[in-house]
PDB file of C-alpha atoms in Angstrom:
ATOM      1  CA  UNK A   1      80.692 115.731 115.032  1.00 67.00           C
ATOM      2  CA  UNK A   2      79.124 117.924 112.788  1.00 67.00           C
ATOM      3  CA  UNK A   3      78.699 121.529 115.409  1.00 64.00           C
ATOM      4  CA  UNK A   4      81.228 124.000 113.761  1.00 64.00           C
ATOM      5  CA  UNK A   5      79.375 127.031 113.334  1.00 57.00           C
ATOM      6  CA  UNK A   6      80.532 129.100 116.856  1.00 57.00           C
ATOM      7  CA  UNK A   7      83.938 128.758 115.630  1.00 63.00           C
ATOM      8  CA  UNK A   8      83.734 130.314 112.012  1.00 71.00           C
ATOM      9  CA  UNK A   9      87.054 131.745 111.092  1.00 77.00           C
ATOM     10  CA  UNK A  10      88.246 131.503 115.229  1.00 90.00           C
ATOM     11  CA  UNK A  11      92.015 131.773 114.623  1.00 95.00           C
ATOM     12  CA  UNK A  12      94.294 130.821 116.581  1.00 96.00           C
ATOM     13  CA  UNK A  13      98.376 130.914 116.918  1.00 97.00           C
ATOM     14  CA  UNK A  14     100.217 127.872 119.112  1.00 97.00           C
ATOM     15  CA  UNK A  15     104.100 128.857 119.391  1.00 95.00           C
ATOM     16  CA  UNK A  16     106.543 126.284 120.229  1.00 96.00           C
ATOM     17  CA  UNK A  17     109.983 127.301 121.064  1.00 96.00           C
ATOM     18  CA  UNK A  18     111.328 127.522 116.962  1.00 95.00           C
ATOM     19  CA  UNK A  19     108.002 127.852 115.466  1.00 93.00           C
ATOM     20  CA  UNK A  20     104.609 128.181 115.433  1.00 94.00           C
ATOM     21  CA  UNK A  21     101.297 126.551 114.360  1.00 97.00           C
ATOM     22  CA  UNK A  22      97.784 128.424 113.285  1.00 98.00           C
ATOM     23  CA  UNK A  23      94.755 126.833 114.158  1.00 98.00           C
ATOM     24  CA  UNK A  24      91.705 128.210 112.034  1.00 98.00           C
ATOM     25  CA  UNK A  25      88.126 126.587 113.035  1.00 97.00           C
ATOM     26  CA  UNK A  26      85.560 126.730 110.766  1.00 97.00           C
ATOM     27  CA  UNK A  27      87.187 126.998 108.184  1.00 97.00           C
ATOM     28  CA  UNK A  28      84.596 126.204 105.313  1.00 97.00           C
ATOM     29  CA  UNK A  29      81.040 126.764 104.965  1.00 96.00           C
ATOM     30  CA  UNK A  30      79.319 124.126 107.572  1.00 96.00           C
ATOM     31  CA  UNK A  31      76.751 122.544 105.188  1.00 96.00           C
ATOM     32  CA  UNK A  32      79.830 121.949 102.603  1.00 97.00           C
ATOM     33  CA  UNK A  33      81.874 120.558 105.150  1.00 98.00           C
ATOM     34  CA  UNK A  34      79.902 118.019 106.376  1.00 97.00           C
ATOM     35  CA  UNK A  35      78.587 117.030 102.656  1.00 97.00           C
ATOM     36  CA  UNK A  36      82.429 117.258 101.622  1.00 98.00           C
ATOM     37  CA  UNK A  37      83.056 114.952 104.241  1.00 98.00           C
ATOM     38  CA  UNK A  38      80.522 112.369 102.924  1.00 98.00           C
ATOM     39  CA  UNK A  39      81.839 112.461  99.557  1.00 98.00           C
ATOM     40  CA  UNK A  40      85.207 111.942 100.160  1.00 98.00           C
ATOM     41  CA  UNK A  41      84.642 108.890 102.265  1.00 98.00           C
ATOM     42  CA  UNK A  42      82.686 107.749  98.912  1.00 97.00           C
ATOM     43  CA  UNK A  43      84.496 108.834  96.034  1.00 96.00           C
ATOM     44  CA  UNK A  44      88.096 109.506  97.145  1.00 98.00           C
ATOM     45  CA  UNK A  45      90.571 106.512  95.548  1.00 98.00           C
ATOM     46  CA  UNK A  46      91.460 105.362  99.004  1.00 98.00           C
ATOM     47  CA  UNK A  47      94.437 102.400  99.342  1.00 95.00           C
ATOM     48  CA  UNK A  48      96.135 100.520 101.918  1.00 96.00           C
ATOM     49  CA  UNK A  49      99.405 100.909 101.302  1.00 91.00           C
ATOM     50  CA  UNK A  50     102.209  98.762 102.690  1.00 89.00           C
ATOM     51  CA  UNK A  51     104.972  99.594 104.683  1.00 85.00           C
ATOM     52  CA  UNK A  52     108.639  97.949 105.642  1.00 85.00           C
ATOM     53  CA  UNK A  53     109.666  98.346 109.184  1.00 80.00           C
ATOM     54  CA  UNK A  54     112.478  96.546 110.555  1.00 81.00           C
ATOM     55  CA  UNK A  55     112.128  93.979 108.038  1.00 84.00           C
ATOM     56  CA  UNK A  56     108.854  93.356 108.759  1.00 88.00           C
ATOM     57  CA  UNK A  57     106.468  94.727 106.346  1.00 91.00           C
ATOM     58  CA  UNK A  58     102.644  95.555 107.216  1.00 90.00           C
ATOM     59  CA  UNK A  59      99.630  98.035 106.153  1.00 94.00           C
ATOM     60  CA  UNK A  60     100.298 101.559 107.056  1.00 95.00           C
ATOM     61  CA  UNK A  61      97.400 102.130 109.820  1.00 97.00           C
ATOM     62  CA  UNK A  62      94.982 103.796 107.470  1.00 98.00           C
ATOM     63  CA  UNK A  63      93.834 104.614 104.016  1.00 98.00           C
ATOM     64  CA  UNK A  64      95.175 107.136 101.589  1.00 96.00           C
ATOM     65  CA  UNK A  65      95.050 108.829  98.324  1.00 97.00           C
ATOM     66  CA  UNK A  66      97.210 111.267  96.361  1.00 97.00           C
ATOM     67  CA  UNK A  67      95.884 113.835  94.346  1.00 98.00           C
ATOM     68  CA  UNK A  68      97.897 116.466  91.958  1.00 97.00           C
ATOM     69  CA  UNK A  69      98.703 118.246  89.336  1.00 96.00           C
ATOM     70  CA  UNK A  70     100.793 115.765  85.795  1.00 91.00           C
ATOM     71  CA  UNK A  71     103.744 114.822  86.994  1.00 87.00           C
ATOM     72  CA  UNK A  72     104.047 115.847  90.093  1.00 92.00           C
ATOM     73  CA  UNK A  73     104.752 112.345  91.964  1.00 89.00           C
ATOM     74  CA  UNK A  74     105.079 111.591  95.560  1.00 90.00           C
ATOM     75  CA  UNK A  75     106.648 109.251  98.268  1.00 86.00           C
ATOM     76  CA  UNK A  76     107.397 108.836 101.857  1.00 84.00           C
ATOM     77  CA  UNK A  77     109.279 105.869 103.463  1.00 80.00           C
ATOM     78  CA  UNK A  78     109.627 104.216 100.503  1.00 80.00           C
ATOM     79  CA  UNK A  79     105.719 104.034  99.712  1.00 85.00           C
ATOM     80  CA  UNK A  80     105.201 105.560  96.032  1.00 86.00           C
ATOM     81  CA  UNK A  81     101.685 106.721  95.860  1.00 91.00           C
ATOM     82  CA  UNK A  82      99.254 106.869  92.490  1.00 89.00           C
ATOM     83  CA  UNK A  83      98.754 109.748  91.427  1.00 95.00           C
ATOM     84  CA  UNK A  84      95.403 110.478  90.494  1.00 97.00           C
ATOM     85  CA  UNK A  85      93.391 113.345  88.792  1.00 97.00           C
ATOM     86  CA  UNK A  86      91.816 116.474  91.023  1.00 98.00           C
ATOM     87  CA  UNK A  87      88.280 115.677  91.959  1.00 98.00           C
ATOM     88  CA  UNK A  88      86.216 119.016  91.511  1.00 97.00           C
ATOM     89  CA  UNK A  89      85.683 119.098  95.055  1.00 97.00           C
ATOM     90  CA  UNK A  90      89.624 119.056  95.983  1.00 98.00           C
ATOM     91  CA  UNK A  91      90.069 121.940  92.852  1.00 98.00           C
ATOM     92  CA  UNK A  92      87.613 123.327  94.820  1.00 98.00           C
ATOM     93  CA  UNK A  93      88.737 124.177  97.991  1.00 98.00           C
ATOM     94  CA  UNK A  94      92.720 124.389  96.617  1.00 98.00           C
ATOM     95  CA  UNK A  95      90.829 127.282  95.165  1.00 98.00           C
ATOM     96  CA  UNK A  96      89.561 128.576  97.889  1.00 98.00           C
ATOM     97  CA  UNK A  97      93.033 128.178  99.463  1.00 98.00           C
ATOM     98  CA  UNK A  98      94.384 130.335  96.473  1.00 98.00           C
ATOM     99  CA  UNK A  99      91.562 132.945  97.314  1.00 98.00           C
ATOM    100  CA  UNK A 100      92.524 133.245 100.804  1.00 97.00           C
ATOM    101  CA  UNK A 101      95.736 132.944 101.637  1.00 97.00           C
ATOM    102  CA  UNK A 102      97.693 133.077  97.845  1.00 97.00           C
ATOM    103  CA  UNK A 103      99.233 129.718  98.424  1.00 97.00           C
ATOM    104  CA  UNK A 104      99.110 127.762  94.860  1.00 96.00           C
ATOM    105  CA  UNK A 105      98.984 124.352  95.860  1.00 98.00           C
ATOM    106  CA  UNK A 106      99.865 121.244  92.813  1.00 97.00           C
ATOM    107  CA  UNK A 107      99.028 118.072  95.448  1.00 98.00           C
ATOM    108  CA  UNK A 108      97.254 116.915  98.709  1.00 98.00           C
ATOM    109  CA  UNK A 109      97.584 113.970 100.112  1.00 97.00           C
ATOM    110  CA  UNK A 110      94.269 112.343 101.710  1.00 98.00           C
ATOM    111  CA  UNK A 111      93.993 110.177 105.155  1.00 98.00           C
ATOM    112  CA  UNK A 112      91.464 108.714 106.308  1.00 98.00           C
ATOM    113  CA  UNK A 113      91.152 107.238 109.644  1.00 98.00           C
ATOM    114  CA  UNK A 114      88.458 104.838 109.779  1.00 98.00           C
ATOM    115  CA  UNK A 115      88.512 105.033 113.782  1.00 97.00           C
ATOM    116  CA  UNK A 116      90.553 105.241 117.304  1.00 97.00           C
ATOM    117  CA  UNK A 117      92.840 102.455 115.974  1.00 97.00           C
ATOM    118  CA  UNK A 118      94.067 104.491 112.743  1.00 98.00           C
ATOM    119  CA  UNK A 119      96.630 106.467 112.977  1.00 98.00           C
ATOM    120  CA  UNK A 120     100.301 107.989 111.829  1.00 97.00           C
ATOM    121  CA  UNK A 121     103.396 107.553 113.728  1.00 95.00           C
ATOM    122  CA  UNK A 122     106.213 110.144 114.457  1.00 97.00           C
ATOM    123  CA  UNK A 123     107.629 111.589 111.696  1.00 96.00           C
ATOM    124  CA  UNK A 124     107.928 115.130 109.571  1.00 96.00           C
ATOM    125  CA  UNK A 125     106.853 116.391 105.713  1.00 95.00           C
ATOM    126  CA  UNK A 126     110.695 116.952 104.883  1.00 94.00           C
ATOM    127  CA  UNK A 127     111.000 114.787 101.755  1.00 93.00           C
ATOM    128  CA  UNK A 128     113.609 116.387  98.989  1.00 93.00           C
ATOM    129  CA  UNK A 129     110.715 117.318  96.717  1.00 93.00           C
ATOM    130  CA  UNK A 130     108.817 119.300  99.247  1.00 95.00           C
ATOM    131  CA  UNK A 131     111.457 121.669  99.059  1.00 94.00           C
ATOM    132  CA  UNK A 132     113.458 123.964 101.490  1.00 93.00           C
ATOM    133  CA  UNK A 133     110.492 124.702 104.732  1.00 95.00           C
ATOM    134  CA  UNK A 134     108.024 123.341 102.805  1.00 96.00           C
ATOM    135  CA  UNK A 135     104.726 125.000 104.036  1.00 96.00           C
ATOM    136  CA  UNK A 136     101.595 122.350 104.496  1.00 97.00           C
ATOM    137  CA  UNK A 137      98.020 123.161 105.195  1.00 98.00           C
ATOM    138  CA  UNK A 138      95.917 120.413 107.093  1.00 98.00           C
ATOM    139  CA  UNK A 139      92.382 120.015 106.394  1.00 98.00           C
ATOM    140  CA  UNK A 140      90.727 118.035 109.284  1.00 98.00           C
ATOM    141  CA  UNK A 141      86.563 117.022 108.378  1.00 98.00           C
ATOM    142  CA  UNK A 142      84.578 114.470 110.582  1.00 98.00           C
ATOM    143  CA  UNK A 143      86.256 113.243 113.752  1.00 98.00           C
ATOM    144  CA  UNK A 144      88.167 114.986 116.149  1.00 98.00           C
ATOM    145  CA  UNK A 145      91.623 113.802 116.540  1.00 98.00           C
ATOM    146  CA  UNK A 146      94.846 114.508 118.860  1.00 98.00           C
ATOM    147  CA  UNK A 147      97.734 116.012 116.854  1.00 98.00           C
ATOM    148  CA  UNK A 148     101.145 115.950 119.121  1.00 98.00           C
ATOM    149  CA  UNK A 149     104.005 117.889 117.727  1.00 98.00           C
ATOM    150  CA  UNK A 150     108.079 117.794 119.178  1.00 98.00           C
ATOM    151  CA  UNK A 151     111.263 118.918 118.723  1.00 98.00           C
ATOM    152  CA  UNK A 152     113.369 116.476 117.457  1.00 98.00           C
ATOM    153  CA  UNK A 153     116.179 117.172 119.442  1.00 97.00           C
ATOM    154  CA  UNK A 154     114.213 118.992 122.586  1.00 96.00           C
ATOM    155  CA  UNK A 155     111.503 116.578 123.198  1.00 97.00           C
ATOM    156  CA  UNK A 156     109.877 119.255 126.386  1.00 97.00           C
ATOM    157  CA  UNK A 157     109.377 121.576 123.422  1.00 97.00           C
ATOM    158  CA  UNK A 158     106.122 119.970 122.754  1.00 97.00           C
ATOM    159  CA  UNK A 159     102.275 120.745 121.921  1.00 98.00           C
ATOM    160  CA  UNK A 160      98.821 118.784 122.017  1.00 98.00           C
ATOM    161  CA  UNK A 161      95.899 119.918 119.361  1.00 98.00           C
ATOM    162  CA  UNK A 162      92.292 119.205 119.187  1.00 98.00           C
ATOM    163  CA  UNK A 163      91.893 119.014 115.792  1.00 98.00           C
ATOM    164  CA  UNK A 164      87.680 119.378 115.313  1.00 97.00           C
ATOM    165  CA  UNK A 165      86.060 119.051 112.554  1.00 98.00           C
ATOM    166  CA  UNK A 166      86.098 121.622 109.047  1.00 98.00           C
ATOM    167  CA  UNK A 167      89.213 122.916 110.477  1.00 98.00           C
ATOM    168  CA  UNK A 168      92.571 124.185 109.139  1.00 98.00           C
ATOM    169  CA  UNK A 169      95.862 123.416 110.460  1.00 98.00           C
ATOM    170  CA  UNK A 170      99.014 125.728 108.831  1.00 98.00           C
ATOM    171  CA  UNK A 171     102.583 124.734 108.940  1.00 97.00           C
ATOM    172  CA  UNK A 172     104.805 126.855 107.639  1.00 95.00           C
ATOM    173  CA  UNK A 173     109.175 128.065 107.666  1.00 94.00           C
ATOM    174  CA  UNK A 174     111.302 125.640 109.357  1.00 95.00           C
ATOM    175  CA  UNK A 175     108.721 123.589 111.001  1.00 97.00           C
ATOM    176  CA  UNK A 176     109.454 120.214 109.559  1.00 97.00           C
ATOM    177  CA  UNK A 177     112.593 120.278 109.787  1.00 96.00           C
ATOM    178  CA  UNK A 178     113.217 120.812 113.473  1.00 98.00           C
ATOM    179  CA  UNK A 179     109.677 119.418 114.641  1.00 98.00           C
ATOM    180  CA  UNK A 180     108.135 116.076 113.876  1.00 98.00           C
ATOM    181  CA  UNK A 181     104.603 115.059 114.743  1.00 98.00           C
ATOM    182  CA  UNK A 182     101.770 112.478 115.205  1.00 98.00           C
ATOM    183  CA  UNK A 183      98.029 111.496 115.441  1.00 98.00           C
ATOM    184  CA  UNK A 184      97.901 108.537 118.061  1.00 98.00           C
ATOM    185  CA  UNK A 185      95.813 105.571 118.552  1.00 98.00           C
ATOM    186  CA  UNK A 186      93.099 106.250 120.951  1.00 97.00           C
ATOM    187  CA  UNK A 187      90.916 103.639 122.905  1.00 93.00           C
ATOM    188  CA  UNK A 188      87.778 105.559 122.701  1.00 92.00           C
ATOM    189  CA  UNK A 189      85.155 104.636 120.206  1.00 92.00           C
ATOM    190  CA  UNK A 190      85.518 107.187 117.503  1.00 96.00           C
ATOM    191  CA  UNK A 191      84.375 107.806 113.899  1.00 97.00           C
ATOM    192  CA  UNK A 192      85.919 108.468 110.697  1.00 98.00           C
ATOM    193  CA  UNK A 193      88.405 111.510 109.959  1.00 98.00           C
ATOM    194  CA  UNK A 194      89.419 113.117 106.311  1.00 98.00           C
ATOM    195  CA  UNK A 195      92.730 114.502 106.662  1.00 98.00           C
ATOM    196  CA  UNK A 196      93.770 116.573 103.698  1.00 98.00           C
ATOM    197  CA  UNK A 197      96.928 117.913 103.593  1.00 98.00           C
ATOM    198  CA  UNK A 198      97.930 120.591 100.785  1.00 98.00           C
ATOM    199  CA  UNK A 199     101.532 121.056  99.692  1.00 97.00           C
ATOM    200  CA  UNK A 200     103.857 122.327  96.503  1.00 97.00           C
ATOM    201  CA  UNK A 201     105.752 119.289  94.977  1.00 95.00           C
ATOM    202  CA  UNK A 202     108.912 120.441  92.685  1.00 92.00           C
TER     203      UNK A 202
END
């Protein structure tokens, strides 16, 4: 779960018919990756939240966490999250994000998915506060998970990822607003993956 180090930095660029996706593996030192990894499952303040479908409500099919800068509050289909304080490990690599690329991220929402059965359903980061092609960079550490992206209105303009372990994800432009995407339920017997996932709140 843990093998990263042939990949360092590999980059790689998935277009789609109106857009594209960059895959970097590797993307942080190997030894901190796999003790980030540890720690977040440990310290991060995961929750449960609920969701209303239908009528019906139910636990959203994994854990989460919210982390960002005062004030900067956050909510998707009609779960508000808690906002709670950077870690130094989160300021850490939104540093190194800074460093790298000059993006200046104030939140990141945390998933975990505790195995196959976890998951997150179709849908796209185009809430109001996210602003106009709001860009997103996806941190994947532990295990490897399926990440299906579609058109929303052109569902043959699709893509499958791998998305392995200590690797980076970007989404930028128009993306979420003409593509939506998902990681699945799988049958096979997998272990636990830390999804984080940087953005700018306004």
């Amino acid at each position: 779960m843990f093998q990263d180090d042939l990949f360092k930095n590999s980059e790689e660029t998935h277009l789609l018919k109106e857009g594209k996706l960059v895959l970097i593996r590797g993307f942080l030192d190997s030894n901190d990756a796999k003790s980030y990894f540890e720690r977040f499952i440990r310290e991060l303040n995961w929750h449960q939240d609920l969701i209303t479908i239908h009528g019906k409500t139910m636990p959203i099919p994994r854990l989460n966490a919210w982390y960002a800068d005062a004030d900067h509050n956050y909510q998707y289909s009609g779960i508000k999250l808690q906002t709670n304080q950077w870690t130094n490990t989160l300021r850490r690599i939104k540093e190194k994000l800074f460093e790298q690329f000059g993006e200046n991220f104030n939140s990141c929402l945390a998933n975990l998915y505790r195995d196959g059965k976890d998951s997150v359903s179709w849908h796209s980061d185009d809430e109001p506060e996210l602003g106009k092609n709001p860009t997103i960079f996806s941190i994947s550490l532990g295990e490897e998970r399926k990440f299906h992206i579609r058109n929303k209105n052109n569902h043959s303009d699709k893509l499958i990822l791998n998305l392995p372990h200590n690797s980076l994800l970007i989404m930028i432009g128009s993306l979420q607003h003409i593509y939506e995407h998902q990681v699945p339920k799988e049958k096979s017997k997998l272990h636990s993956r830390v999804n984080l996932t940087f953005r700018k709140v306004y």
